[in-house]
mmCIF file of C-alpha atoms in Angstrom:
data_model
loop_
_atom_site.group_PDB
_atom_site.id
_atom_site.type_symbol
_atom_site.label_atom_id
_atom_site.label_comp_id
_atom_site.label_asym_id
_atom_site.label_seq_id
_atom_site.Cartn_x
_atom_site.Cartn_y
_atom_site.Cartn_z
ATOM 1 C CA MET A 29 4.347 -13.648 -19.160
ATOM 2 C CA ARG A 30 7.280 -12.604 -18.177
ATOM 3 C CA PHE A 31 7.534 -8.684 -19.814
ATOM 4 C CA LEU A 32 3.770 -8.470 -18.113
ATOM 5 C CA LEU A 33 5.400 -9.261 -14.578
ATOM 6 C CA LEU A 34 8.773 -7.373 -15.418
ATOM 7 C CA PHE A 35 6.554 -3.802 -16.424
ATOM 8 C CA CYS A 36 4.443 -4.432 -12.992
ATOM 9 C CA ALA A 37 7.424 -4.564 -11.611
ATOM 10 C CA THR A 38 8.666 -1.092 -12.723
ATOM 11 C CA ALA A 39 5.526 0.608 -12.275
ATOM 12 C CA CYS A 40 5.290 0.065 -8.599
ATOM 13 C CA PHE A 41 8.287 2.640 -8.407
ATOM 14 C CA VAL A 42 6.178 5.006 -10.072
ATOM 15 C CA PRO A 43 3.820 7.183 -8.322
ATOM 16 C CA LEU A 44 0.483 6.844 -8.252
ATOM 17 C CA GLY A 45 -0.358 10.718 -8.134
ATOM 18 C CA LEU A 46 0.738 13.864 -6.378
ATOM 19 C CA GLY A 47 -1.465 14.480 -4.469
ATOM 20 C CA ILE A 48 -2.545 12.458 -1.312
ATOM 21 C CA LYS A 49 -4.780 11.849 1.075
ATOM 22 C CA CYS A 50 -4.289 12.658 5.538
ATOM 23 C CA TYR A 51 -6.743 12.410 7.937
ATOM 24 C CA LYS A 52 -7.464 15.429 10.144
ATOM 25 C CA CYS A 53 -8.471 16.057 13.627
ATOM 26 C CA THR A 54 -7.575 17.387 17.062
ATOM 27 C CA SER A 55 -7.844 15.335 19.636
ATOM 28 C CA ASP A 56 -8.115 18.635 22.256
ATOM 29 C CA ASN A 57 -11.775 19.080 20.153
ATOM 30 C CA SER A 58 -12.675 15.283 18.976
ATOM 31 C CA ASP A 59 -12.251 12.843 21.426
ATOM 32 C CA PHE A 60 -11.967 10.659 18.502
ATOM 33 C CA CYS A 61 -8.097 11.332 17.489
ATOM 34 C CA GLY A 62 -6.355 10.628 20.305
ATOM 35 C CA ASP A 63 -5.278 7.755 21.411
ATOM 36 C CA LYS A 64 -8.705 5.709 20.331
ATOM 37 C CA PHE A 65 -8.365 6.700 16.548
ATOM 38 C CA ASP A 66 -11.639 6.396 14.533
ATOM 39 C CA ALA A 67 -10.966 6.844 10.957
ATOM 40 C CA LYS A 68 -14.832 6.402 10.159
ATOM 41 C CA LYS A 69 -15.390 10.114 12.428
ATOM 42 C CA ALA A 70 -11.740 11.330 11.147
ATOM 43 C CA THR A 71 -12.340 14.087 8.155
ATOM 44 C CA VAL A 72 -9.634 13.156 5.289
ATOM 45 C CA GLU A 73 -7.867 15.838 3.901
ATOM 46 C CA ASN A 74 -6.796 16.722 -0.129
ATOM 47 C CA CYS A 75 -4.023 17.800 0.577
ATOM 48 C CA PRO A 76 -2.364 20.761 -1.375
ATOM 49 C CA THR A 77 -0.144 19.585 -4.086
ATOM 50 C CA ARG A 78 2.544 22.061 -3.765
ATOM 51 C CA ASN A 79 5.297 19.292 -5.233
ATOM 52 C CA ALA A 80 5.483 15.574 -5.668
ATOM 53 C CA HIS A 81 6.838 15.384 -1.476
ATOM 54 C CA GLU A 82 3.674 15.620 -0.045
ATOM 55 C CA THR A 83 3.163 14.128 3.378
ATOM 56 C CA CYS A 84 1.002 13.310 6.032
ATOM 57 C CA GLY A 85 1.537 14.517 9.346
ATOM 58 C CA TYR A 86 1.220 13.095 12.787
ATOM 59 C CA VAL A 87 1.786 15.279 16.383
ATOM 60 C CA GLU A 88 1.597 14.657 20.117
ATOM 61 C CA PHE A 89 1.572 18.006 22.589
ATOM 62 C CA GLU A 90 0.937 18.386 25.951
ATOM 63 C CA HIS A 91 -1.738 21.520 26.201
ATOM 64 C CA ASN A 92 -3.117 22.695 29.286
ATOM 65 C CA ASN A 93 -1.952 20.041 31.001
ATOM 66 C CA LYS A 94 -3.536 17.436 29.382
ATOM 67 C CA LEU A 95 -2.409 15.389 26.157
ATOM 68 C CA ALA A 96 -3.598 16.326 22.186
ATOM 69 C CA THR A 97 -2.449 14.612 19.498
ATOM 70 C CA HIS A 98 -3.288 16.557 16.577
ATOM 71 C CA ARG A 99 -3.503 14.419 12.041
ATOM 72 C CA ASP A 100 -3.328 16.875 9.190
ATOM 73 C CA CYS A 101 -1.108 17.159 6.115
ATOM 74 C CA GLY A 102 2.150 17.787 6.434
ATOM 75 C CA GLY A 103 3.557 19.589 3.637
ATOM 76 C CA PRO A 104 7.108 18.292 1.704
ATOM 77 C CA TYR A 105 9.455 20.281 4.338
ATOM 78 C CA ASN A 106 8.692 17.291 7.388
ATOM 79 C CA ASP A 107 9.826 20.075 9.221
ATOM 80 C CA CYS A 108 8.222 19.124 13.358
ATOM 81 C CA ASN A 109 9.629 23.145 13.987
ATOM 82 C CA ILE A 110 6.886 24.765 11.180
ATOM 83 C CA LEU A 111 4.380 22.633 12.259
ATOM 84 C CA LEU A 112 4.239 23.307 15.524
ATOM 85 C CA SER A 113 4.869 27.179 14.985
ATOM 86 C CA SER A 114 1.697 26.446 13.089
ATOM 87 C CA LEU A 115 -0.176 24.544 16.099
ATOM 88 C CA SER A 116 0.930 27.743 18.324
ATOM 89 C CA GLN A 117 -0.686 29.758 16.438
ATOM 90 C CA THR A 118 -4.110 28.038 17.437
ATOM 91 C CA TYR A 119 -3.132 26.027 21.175
ATOM 92 C CA HIS A 120 -0.576 27.161 23.242
ATOM 93 C CA ILE A 121 1.804 24.279 23.506
ATOM 94 C CA ASN A 122 3.774 23.250 27.347
ATOM 95 C CA SER A 123 5.667 20.423 25.575
ATOM 96 C CA LEU A 124 6.333 18.153 22.168
ATOM 97 C CA THR A 125 5.751 14.558 23.085
ATOM 98 C CA ALA A 126 5.824 13.107 18.866
ATOM 99 C CA CYS A 127 6.273 14.246 15.703
ATOM 100 C CA LYS A 128 6.160 11.918 12.890
ATOM 101 C CA PHE A 129 5.570 12.017 9.105
ATOM 102 C CA CYS A 130 4.870 9.899 6.195
ATOM 103 C CA THR A 131 4.025 9.804 2.505
ATOM 104 C CA GLY A 132 1.149 7.378 1.969
ATOM 105 C CA ASP A 133 -2.209 8.703 1.792
ATOM 106 C CA LEU A 134 -4.072 8.135 5.426
ATOM 107 C CA CYS A 135 -0.789 7.220 6.438
ATOM 108 C CA ASN A 136 -0.922 9.034 9.199
ATOM 109 C CA SER A 137 -3.669 6.932 11.341
ATOM 110 C CA ALA A 138 -2.756 4.215 14.113
ATOM 111 C CA THR A 139 -2.484 1.929 13.121
ATOM 112 C CA ASN A 140 -2.116 1.819 8.910
ATOM 113 C CA LEU A 141 0.426 -1.127 7.595
ATOM 114 C CA GLN A 142 2.075 1.195 4.131
ATOM 115 C CA VAL A 143 3.015 -1.826 1.599
ATOM 116 C CA THR A 144 5.541 0.300 -0.567
ATOM 117 C CA GLY A 145 7.041 -0.312 -3.994
ATOM 118 C CA PRO A 146 10.353 -2.579 -2.809
ATOM 119 C CA ILE A 147 8.077 -4.497 -0.932
ATOM 120 C CA ILE A 148 6.171 -5.251 -4.366
ATOM 121 C CA PHE A 149 9.093 -5.629 -6.040
ATOM 122 C CA ALA A 150 10.106 -8.437 -3.713
ATOM 123 C CA VAL A 151 6.980 -10.645 -4.320
ATOM 124 C CA LEU A 152 6.398 -9.869 -7.577
ATOM 125 C CA SER A 153 10.321 -11.193 -8.225
ATOM 126 C CA THR A 154 10.179 -14.508 -6.294
ATOM 127 C CA VAL A 155 7.012 -14.942 -8.278
ATOM 128 C CA TYR A 156 9.392 -14.338 -11.600
ATOM 129 C CA MET A 157 12.115 -17.279 -10.479
ATOM 130 C CA PHE A 158 9.551 -20.239 -9.896
ATOM 131 C CA LEU A 159 8.085 -19.198 -13.649
#
């Protein structure tokens, strides 16, 4: 039984896959992507796998004097300037309000809670102590 718990605890730190899924939408052309995010209406994108550090991105920016939100694959760089440069090819951006990156499936939603490997490890360690 202890071997099984040790195996499960070790497995928490092994990546489940190289590619991740991210929500993809822009509030400028869809009302469900901004503050009132509706995951059921957003497109789910399978991010291209360039390396094991793929991320999801969340950006808020001012466009035509109104706040817009963009969610998409963030790439491996976690660089707001690169993401902003890409967006500026489509939108006239007045200012950047927020720029965040995350590393889990569908983590760029408004209310996503991620359970990470270290949290699972802590729970399994506690259970192990009482066996």
